[in-house]
Amino acid sequence: MALSLKELQIKHKEYSEKHEILQNALGINEKKRELSEVEKKLEDPALWSDTEKTGELNKKKRLLENSLELFNSFDTKFDELTILCELMSEGENAEDEAETISDSIEELIRKLEFQKMLGGKMDANNAIVYINSGAGGRESQDWAVMLMRMYTRWAERHKFEIEIIDKVTGDDAAAIKSVTMIISGDYAYGYLKAENGVHRLVRISPFDANKRRHTSFASVFITPEIDDSIDIEIEEKDLKIDTYRASGAGGQHVNTTDSAIRITHIPSGIIVTCQKERSQHKNKATAMKILKSKLYEMELEKKNENIVEQEKGKMGINFGSQIRSYVLHPYKMVKDHRTDFEKGNAEAVLDGEDILDEFMEAYLLSGE
């Protein structure tokens, strides 16, 4: 329905107020100053030989430009709506155009509100994803495989990079007890932090000859990959470092030396492993990076008084603790129990399609 002049004036006032709120909440003026400073630094020829620093600045520039682009679009559409208000008040017929622009502004506001939820210190960073199967043997191990595939497909659709750091196979080579992977891309952690918790699957088991319905559980834990700007002190005396031979399905790519690394942080009890590289040195460096990320996340959770559930695993991977249920039988539905957001297209969610973003966004916008 086309907007009348009175309706348009009401919406214009609402958008004007929202414009000011979002400008302050998103720190638009500060981001413009930061972008100007970054661009000046990148013009310095002395920096060109420092590829690491140049890469960091280019990433910051890209993030700032993308953040400002959305608000600049809001600016432009709001200016167009202001002009239409003036024209309609003078008797011009522009109701249909006003409605189209108003719809565009509503969508931009929704996106900006979500962008506001990705304003955490680590939200723009890469994400380290840990998936662990629950009790139930082959059933839950297969569910862990399905979750790994879901996040891998989701990452590929976002053009993020996926790197498997460690994988412990289950009852057969196709099943997994646990997997650790790094998903690299802008705001990977900001999105994926919505996935922290226990995930529940209900289906007719492909492993049950009697075709009975089974319920399986797996936990997902997400930490940000921290960079050198975060100082995490770890003393050598607090570490227990073990080497072992990497596991695998066989063939020429399986390590033939004890290059896999297991690091135990004694004070916290955190254990990290890495068997991705043939080089013990590289595996140790990666494992230390993951350990630092876990310790950083642990400190954040301590402040939020959630560390018992998050890191020590007091909440079991079982019924009643799940954040989301994926039901494939007797009906098809995925429901997030934190927000009550649900969708009937379970296959699309499990395939990592756009619909999975909706679950993440619903949780992040809920402010929990």
mmCIF file of N, CA and C in Angstrom, residues 160-264:
data_model
loop_
_atom_site.group_PDB
_atom_site.id
_atom_site.type_symbol
_atom_site.label_atom_id
_atom_site.label_comp_id
_atom_site.label_asym_id
_atom_site.label_seq_id
_atom_site.Cartn_x
_atom_site.Cartn_y
_atom_site.Cartn_z
ATOM 1 N N PHE A 160 34.666 -18.096 3.429
ATOM 2 C CA PHE A 160 35.642 -18.182 4.516
ATOM 3 C C PHE A 160 36.557 -19.385 4.269
ATOM 4 N N GLU A 161 37.725 -19.343 4.876
ATOM 5 C CA GLU A 161 38.652 -20.467 4.779
ATOM 6 C C GLU A 161 38.442 -21.417 5.958
ATOM 7 N N ILE A 162 38.600 -22.715 5.700
ATOM 8 C CA ILE A 162 38.430 -23.732 6.753
ATOM 9 C C ILE A 162 39.723 -24.534 6.878
ATOM 10 N N GLU A 163 40.175 -24.683 8.102
ATOM 11 C CA GLU A 163 41.409 -25.426 8.356
ATOM 12 C C GLU A 163 41.169 -26.392 9.511
ATOM 13 N N ILE A 164 41.264 -27.683 9.242
ATOM 14 C CA ILE A 164 41.082 -28.690 10.298
ATOM 15 C C ILE A 164 42.406 -28.864 11.032
ATOM 16 N N ILE A 165 42.387 -28.583 12.332
ATOM 17 C CA ILE A 165 43.595 -28.612 13.156
ATOM 18 C C ILE A 165 43.781 -29.976 13.816
ATOM 19 N N ASP A 166 42.674 -30.560 14.259
ATOM 20 C CA ASP A 166 42.773 -31.841 14.969
ATOM 21 C C ASP A 166 41.458 -32.586 14.816
ATOM 22 N N LYS A 167 41.537 -33.888 14.590
ATOM 23 C CA LYS A 167 40.318 -34.696 14.458
ATOM 24 C C LYS A 167 40.565 -36.064 15.070
ATOM 25 N N VAL A 168 39.656 -36.467 15.947
ATOM 26 C CA VAL A 168 39.726 -37.798 16.561
ATOM 27 C C VAL A 168 38.595 -38.632 15.977
ATOM 28 N N THR A 169 38.943 -39.667 15.244
ATOM 29 C CA THR A 169 37.923 -40.487 14.600
ATOM 30 C C THR A 169 37.205 -41.363 15.625
ATOM 31 N N GLY A 170 36.022 -41.817 15.238
ATOM 32 C CA GLY A 170 35.189 -42.584 16.165
ATOM 33 C C GLY A 170 35.256 -44.074 15.928
ATOM 34 N N ASP A 171 34.088 -44.716 16.000
ATOM 35 C CA ASP A 171 34.009 -46.169 15.893
ATOM 36 C C ASP A 171 34.424 -46.681 14.519
ATOM 37 N N ASP A 172 34.344 -45.821 13.510
ATOM 38 C CA ASP A 172 34.921 -46.149 12.206
ATOM 39 C C ASP A 172 35.475 -44.860 11.619
ATOM 40 N N ALA A 173 36.171 -44.955 10.499
ATOM 41 C CA ALA A 173 36.892 -43.806 9.943
ATOM 42 C C ALA A 173 35.966 -42.664 9.534
ATOM 43 N N ALA A 174 34.699 -42.981 9.249
ATOM 44 C CA ALA A 174 33.769 -41.949 8.795
ATOM 45 C C ALA A 174 33.153 -41.167 9.951
ATOM 46 N N ALA A 175 33.318 -41.658 11.187
ATOM 47 C CA ALA A 175 32.728 -41.001 12.359
ATOM 48 C C ALA A 175 33.801 -40.186 13.082
ATOM 49 N N ILE A 176 33.367 -39.197 13.860
ATOM 50 C CA ILE A 176 34.321 -38.421 14.653
ATOM 51 C C ILE A 176 33.839 -38.269 16.096
ATOM 52 N N LYS A 177 34.795 -38.412 17.006
ATOM 53 C CA LYS A 177 34.514 -38.120 18.415
ATOM 54 C C LYS A 177 34.660 -36.636 18.686
ATOM 55 N N SER A 178 35.662 -36.018 18.036
ATOM 56 C CA SER A 178 35.864 -34.580 18.209
ATOM 57 C C SER A 178 36.644 -34.030 17.028
ATOM 58 N N VAL A 179 36.453 -32.742 16.782
ATOM 59 C CA VAL A 179 37.200 -32.065 15.726
ATOM 60 C C VAL A 179 37.416 -30.614 16.129
ATOM 61 N N THR A 180 38.586 -30.090 15.789
ATOM 62 C CA THR A 180 38.903 -28.671 16.007
ATOM 63 C C THR A 180 39.252 -28.070 14.658
ATOM 64 N N MET A 181 38.605 -26.974 14.313
ATOM 65 C CA MET A 181 38.917 -26.317 13.045
ATOM 66 C C MET A 181 38.884 -24.807 13.203
ATOM 67 N N ILE A 182 39.659 -24.135 12.363
ATOM 68 C CA ILE A 182 39.686 -22.675 12.350
ATOM 69 C C ILE A 182 38.928 -22.206 11.118
ATOM 70 N N ILE A 183 37.941 -21.353 11.327
ATOM 71 C CA ILE A 183 37.191 -20.742 10.223
ATOM 72 C C ILE A 183 37.634 -19.292 10.143
ATOM 73 N N SER A 184 38.271 -18.941 9.021
ATOM 74 C CA SER A 184 38.892 -17.618 8.869
ATOM 75 C C SER A 184 38.086 -16.747 7.914
ATOM 76 N N GLY A 185 37.737 -15.552 8.388
ATOM 77 C CA GLY A 185 36.996 -14.598 7.573
ATOM 78 C C GLY A 185 36.495 -13.468 8.444
ATOM 79 N N ASP A 186 36.112 -12.370 7.831
ATOM 80 C CA ASP A 186 35.635 -11.206 8.578
ATOM 81 C C ASP A 186 34.389 -11.550 9.390
ATOM 82 N N TYR A 187 34.454 -11.320 10.669
ATOM 83 C CA TYR A 187 33.352 -11.529 11.619
ATOM 84 C C TYR A 187 32.945 -12.998 11.751
ATOM 85 N N ALA A 188 33.862 -13.907 11.458
ATOM 86 C CA ALA A 188 33.552 -15.333 11.633
ATOM 87 C C ALA A 188 33.179 -15.618 13.082
ATOM 88 N N TYR A 189 33.953 -15.089 14.031
ATOM 89 C CA TYR A 189 33.631 -15.327 15.442
ATOM 90 C C TYR A 189 32.339 -14.618 15.837
ATOM 91 N N GLY A 190 32.134 -13.405 15.327
ATOM 92 C CA GLY A 190 30.926 -12.656 15.672
ATOM 93 C C GLY A 190 29.659 -13.421 15.352
ATOM 94 N N TYR A 191 29.654 -14.112 14.212
ATOM 95 C CA TYR A 191 28.515 -14.940 13.834
ATOM 96 C C TYR A 191 28.475 -16.241 14.635
ATOM 97 N N LEU A 192 29.588 -16.954 14.626
ATOM 98 C CA LEU A 192 29.589 -18.313 15.156
ATOM 99 C C LEU A 192 29.463 -18.395 16.669
ATOM 100 N N LYS A 193 29.715 -17.309 17.382
ATOM 101 C CA LYS A 193 29.560 -17.355 18.843
ATOM 102 C C LYS A 193 28.111 -17.676 19.223
ATOM 103 N N ALA A 194 27.194 -17.465 18.289
ATOM 104 C CA ALA A 194 25.784 -17.806 18.530
ATOM 105 C C ALA A 194 25.560 -19.309 18.597
ATOM 106 N N GLU A 195 26.555 -20.104 18.188
ATOM 107 C CA GLU A 195 26.409 -21.554 18.103
ATOM 108 C C GLU A 195 26.906 -22.287 19.338
ATOM 109 N N ASN A 196 27.423 -21.553 20.327
ATOM 110 C CA ASN A 196 27.935 -22.179 21.551
ATOM 111 C C ASN A 196 26.859 -22.964 22.284
ATOM 112 N N GLY A 197 27.091 -24.244 22.510
ATOM 113 C CA GLY A 197 26.140 -25.014 23.305
ATOM 114 C C GLY A 197 25.944 -26.427 22.773
ATOM 115 N N VAL A 198 24.952 -27.098 23.321
ATOM 116 C CA VAL A 198 24.642 -28.484 22.946
ATOM 117 C C VAL A 198 23.580 -28.496 21.847
ATOM 118 N N HIS A 199 23.819 -29.289 20.800
ATOM 119 C CA HIS A 199 22.900 -29.412 19.669
ATOM 120 C C HIS A 199 22.312 -30.826 19.663
ATOM 121 N N ARG A 200 21.009 -30.920 19.469
ATOM 122 C CA ARG A 200 20.279 -32.187 19.593
ATOM 123 C C ARG A 200 19.676 -32.584 18.245
ATOM 124 N N LEU A 201 19.847 -33.843 17.876
ATOM 125 C CA LEU A 201 19.293 -34.377 16.628
ATOM 126 C C LEU A 201 18.295 -35.496 16.925
ATOM 127 N N VAL A 202 17.138 -35.446 16.269
ATOM 128 C CA VAL A 202 16.132 -36.505 16.375
ATOM 129 C C VAL A 202 15.867 -37.018 14.958
ATOM 130 N N ARG A 203 16.063 -38.320 14.748
ATOM 131 C CA ARG A 203 15.883 -38.897 13.405
ATOM 132 C C ARG A 203 15.698 -40.413 13.491
ATOM 133 N N ILE A 204 15.299 -41.002 12.366
ATOM 134 C CA ILE A 204 15.325 -42.459 12.231
ATOM 135 C C ILE A 204 16.775 -42.835 11.962
ATOM 136 N N SER A 205 17.335 -43.661 12.805
ATOM 137 C CA SER A 205 18.760 -43.961 12.713
ATOM 138 C C SER A 205 19.092 -44.782 11.470
ATOM 139 N N PRO A 206 20.088 -44.342 10.689
ATOM 140 C CA PRO A 206 20.546 -45.154 9.547
ATOM 141 C C PRO A 206 21.363 -46.361 9.996
ATOM 142 N N PHE A 207 21.670 -46.444 11.297
ATOM 143 C CA PHE A 207 22.473 -47.542 11.831
ATOM 144 C C PHE A 207 21.628 -48.570 12.594
ATOM 145 N N ASP A 208 20.316 -48.325 12.635
ATOM 146 C CA ASP A 208 19.411 -49.214 13.361
ATOM 147 C C ASP A 208 18.615 -50.044 12.362
ATOM 148 N N ALA A 209 18.852 -51.351 12.381
ATOM 149 C CA ALA A 209 18.172 -52.243 11.436
ATOM 150 C C ALA A 209 16.658 -52.210 11.614
ATOM 151 N N ASN A 210 16.201 -51.859 12.834
ATOM 152 C CA ASN A 210 14.761 -51.812 13.112
ATOM 153 C C ASN A 210 14.148 -50.451 12.802
ATOM 154 N N LYS A 211 14.956 -49.530 12.276
ATOM 155 C CA LYS A 211 14.479 -48.201 11.862
ATOM 156 C C LYS A 211 13.763 -47.462 12.990
ATOM 157 N N ARG A 212 14.366 -47.506 14.161
ATOM 158 C CA ARG A 212 13.780 -46.789 15.299
ATOM 159 C C ARG A 212 14.287 -45.353 15.343
ATOM 160 N N ARG A 213 13.522 -44.525 16.053
ATOM 161 C CA ARG A 213 13.914 -43.112 16.192
ATOM 162 C C ARG A 213 14.969 -42.985 17.288
ATOM 163 N N HIS A 214 16.014 -42.202 17.027
ATOM 164 C CA HIS A 214 17.093 -41.994 17.991
ATOM 165 C C HIS A 214 17.300 -40.503 18.228
ATOM 166 N N THR A 215 17.762 -40.180 19.427
ATOM 167 C CA THR A 215 18.127 -38.805 19.772
ATOM 168 C C THR A 215 19.625 -38.765 20.064
ATOM 169 N N SER A 216 20.314 -37.857 19.404
ATOM 170 C CA SER A 216 21.769 -37.744 19.561
ATOM 171 C C SER A 216 22.137 -36.323 19.978
ATOM 172 N N PHE A 217 23.285 -36.207 20.659
ATOM 173 C CA PHE A 217 23.747 -34.911 21.130
ATOM 174 C C PHE A 217 25.207 -34.686 20.747
ATOM 175 N N ALA A 218 25.547 -33.427 20.525
ATOM 176 C CA ALA A 218 26.940 -33.032 20.311
ATOM 177 C C ALA A 218 27.081 -31.599 20.806
ATOM 178 N N SER A 219 28.254 -31.268 21.311
ATOM 179 C CA SER A 219 28.477 -29.903 21.804
ATOM 180 C C SER A 219 29.341 -29.129 20.822
ATOM 181 N N VAL A 220 29.062 -27.836 20.737
ATOM 182 C CA VAL A 220 29.834 -26.917 19.899
ATOM 183 C C VAL A 220 30.356 -25.805 20.805
ATOM 184 N N PHE A 221 31.653 -25.563 20.724
ATOM 185 C CA PHE A 221 32.269 -24.509 21.539
ATOM 186 C C PHE A 221 33.090 -23.628 20.608
ATOM 187 N N ILE A 222 32.897 -22.320 20.685
ATOM 188 C CA ILE A 222 33.550 -21.376 19.780
ATOM 189 C C ILE A 222 34.406 -20.399 20.574
ATOM 190 N N THR A 223 35.641 -20.204 20.137
ATOM 191 C CA THR A 223 36.486 -19.161 20.719
ATOM 192 C C THR A 223 37.038 -18.302 19.588
ATOM 193 N N PRO A 224 37.364 -17.044 19.869
ATOM 194 C CA PRO A 224 37.986 -16.219 18.822
ATOM 195 C C PRO A 224 39.454 -16.571 18.674
ATOM 196 N N GLU A 225 39.966 -16.510 17.471
ATOM 197 C CA GLU A 225 41.405 -16.647 17.274
ATOM 198 C C GLU A 225 42.026 -15.297 17.630
ATOM 199 N N ILE A 226 42.837 -15.266 18.649
ATOM 200 C CA ILE A 226 43.374 -13.989 19.105
ATOM 201 C C ILE A 226 44.648 -13.657 18.338
ATOM 202 N N ASP A 227 44.901 -12.356 18.194
ATOM 203 C CA ASP A 227 46.113 -11.906 17.501
ATOM 204 C C ASP A 227 47.100 -11.335 18.506
ATOM 205 N N ASP A 228 48.171 -10.744 17.992
ATOM 206 C CA ASP A 228 49.244 -10.252 18.858
ATOM 207 C C ASP A 228 48.841 -9.031 19.683
ATOM 208 N N SER A 229 47.678 -8.447 19.364
ATOM 209 C CA SER A 229 47.243 -7.278 20.136
ATOM 210 C C SER A 229 46.731 -7.678 21.522
ATOM 211 N N ILE A 230 46.459 -8.970 21.706
ATOM 212 C CA ILE A 230 46.009 -9.480 23.004
ATOM 213 C C ILE A 230 47.172 -10.197 23.674
ATOM 214 N N ASP A 231 47.538 -9.752 24.854
ATOM 215 C CA ASP A 231 48.686 -10.323 25.558
ATOM 216 C C ASP A 231 48.216 -11.371 26.572
ATOM 217 N N ILE A 232 48.496 -12.634 26.276
ATOM 218 C CA ILE A 232 48.164 -13.726 27.189
ATOM 219 C C ILE A 232 49.479 -14.336 27.680
ATOM 220 N N GLU A 233 49.737 -14.202 28.958
ATOM 221 C CA GLU A 233 50.987 -14.727 29.514
ATOM 222 C C GLU A 233 50.816 -16.195 29.922
ATOM 223 N N ILE A 234 51.704 -17.040 29.405
ATOM 224 C CA ILE A 234 51.697 -18.462 29.757
ATOM 225 C C ILE A 234 53.115 -18.852 30.165
ATOM 226 N N GLU A 235 53.250 -19.367 31.373
ATOM 227 C CA GLU A 235 54.567 -19.770 31.859
ATOM 228 C C GLU A 235 54.838 -21.224 31.491
ATOM 229 N N GLU A 236 56.096 -21.495 31.115
ATOM 230 C CA GLU A 236 56.490 -22.839 30.696
ATOM 231 C C GLU A 236 56.217 -23.882 31.777
ATOM 232 N N LYS A 237 56.403 -23.494 33.039
ATOM 233 C CA LYS A 237 56.208 -24.441 34.141
ATOM 234 C C LYS A 237 54.749 -24.885 34.273
ATOM 235 N N ASP A 238 53.838 -24.112 33.652
ATOM 236 C CA ASP A 238 52.413 -24.449 33.721
ATOM 237 C C ASP A 238 51.977 -25.365 32.583
ATOM 238 N N LEU A 239 52.924 -25.758 31.734
ATOM 239 C CA LEU A 239 52.580 -26.559 30.567
ATOM 240 C C LEU A 239 53.141 -27.975 30.652
ATOM 241 N N LYS A 240 52.332 -28.928 30.216
ATOM 242 C CA LYS A 240 52.788 -30.309 30.031
ATOM 243 C C LYS A 240 52.638 -30.602 28.541
ATOM 244 N N ILE A 241 53.768 -30.836 27.865
ATOM 245 C CA ILE A 241 53.760 -31.017 26.420
ATOM 246 C C ILE A 241 54.117 -32.454 26.070
ATOM 247 N N ASP A 242 53.210 -33.109 25.335
ATOM 248 C CA ASP A 242 53.429 -34.490 24.898
ATOM 249 C C ASP A 242 53.437 -34.542 23.372
ATOM 250 N N THR A 243 54.260 -35.423 22.832
ATOM 251 C CA THR A 243 54.251 -35.666 21.392
ATOM 252 C C THR A 243 53.753 -37.081 21.145
ATOM 253 N N TYR A 244 53.106 -37.273 20.004
ATOM 254 C CA TYR A 244 52.610 -38.607 19.659
ATOM 255 C C TYR A 244 52.463 -38.691 18.147
ATOM 256 N N ARG A 245 52.225 -39.856 17.654
ATOM 257 C CA ARG A 245 52.099 -40.057 16.216
ATOM 258 C C ARG A 245 50.680 -39.721 15.773
ATOM 259 N N ALA A 246 50.589 -38.914 14.736
ATOM 260 C CA ALA A 246 49.275 -38.484 14.250
ATOM 261 C C ALA A 246 48.461 -39.664 13.757
ATOM 262 N N SER A 247 47.160 -39.602 14.005
ATOM 263 C CA SER A 247 46.261 -40.662 13.536
ATOM 264 C C SER A 247 45.723 -40.298 12.171
ATOM 265 N N GLY A 248 45.257 -41.285 11.450
ATOM 266 C CA GLY A 248 44.686 -41.017 10.138
ATOM 267 C C GLY A 248 44.211 -42.301 9.505
ATOM 268 N N ALA A 249 43.631 -42.172 8.312
ATOM 269 C CA ALA A 249 43.058 -43.337 7.634
ATOM 270 C C ALA A 249 44.105 -44.148 6.895
ATOM 271 N N GLY A 250 45.352 -43.659 6.891
ATOM 272 C CA GLY A 250 46.411 -44.406 6.207
ATOM 273 C C GLY A 250 46.847 -43.708 4.937
ATOM 274 N N GLY A 251 47.908 -44.230 4.329
ATOM 275 C CA GLY A 251 48.374 -43.630 3.084
ATOM 276 C C GLY A 251 49.601 -42.771 3.292
ATOM 277 N N GLN A 252 50.061 -42.153 2.207
ATOM 278 C CA GLN A 252 51.330 -41.444 2.232
ATOM 279 C C GLN A 252 51.281 -40.165 3.048
ATOM 280 N N HIS A 253 50.109 -39.619 3.331
ATOM 281 C CA HIS A 253 50.029 -38.347 4.019
ATOM 282 C C HIS A 253 49.977 -38.473 5.546
ATOM 283 N N VAL A 254 49.953 -39.670 6.069
ATOM 284 C CA VAL A 254 49.950 -39.851 7.513
ATOM 285 C C VAL A 254 51.367 -39.688 8.048
ATOM 286 N N ASN A 255 51.509 -38.934 9.143
ATOM 287 C CA ASN A 255 52.836 -38.726 9.708
ATOM 288 C C ASN A 255 53.479 -40.040 10.139
ATOM 289 N N THR A 256 54.760 -40.155 9.855
ATOM 290 C CA THR A 256 55.492 -41.354 10.279
ATOM 291 C C THR A 256 56.414 -41.044 11.454
ATOM 292 N N THR A 257 56.354 -39.809 11.954
ATOM 293 C CA THR A 257 57.127 -39.415 13.136
ATOM 294 C C THR A 257 56.172 -38.880 14.185
ATOM 295 N N ASP A 258 56.672 -38.773 15.404
ATOM 296 C CA ASP A 258 55.830 -38.280 16.499
ATOM 297 C C ASP A 258 55.756 -36.759 16.445
ATOM 298 N N SER A 259 55.046 -36.229 15.440
ATOM 299 C CA SER A 259 54.986 -34.783 15.245
ATOM 300 C C SER A 259 53.725 -34.153 15.820
ATOM 301 N N ALA A 260 52.696 -34.961 16.141
ATOM 302 C CA ALA A 260 51.471 -34.417 16.736
ATOM 303 C C ALA A 260 51.771 -33.940 18.156
ATOM 304 N N ILE A 261 51.085 -32.878 18.557
ATOM 305 C CA ILE A 261 51.358 -32.226 19.844
ATOM 306 C C ILE A 261 50.109 -32.196 20.720
ATOM 307 N N ARG A 262 50.305 -32.510 22.005
ATOM 308 C CA ARG A 262 49.240 -32.330 22.996
ATOM 309 C C ARG A 262 49.793 -31.448 24.112
ATOM 310 N N ILE A 263 49.126 -30.315 24.352
ATOM 311 C CA ILE A 263 49.561 -29.391 25.403
ATOM 312 C C ILE A 263 48.492 -29.334 26.487
ATOM 313 N N THR A 264 48.903 -29.575 27.726
ATOM 314 C CA THR A 264 48.006 -29.465 28.877
ATOM 315 C C THR A 264 48.408 -28.235 29.678
#
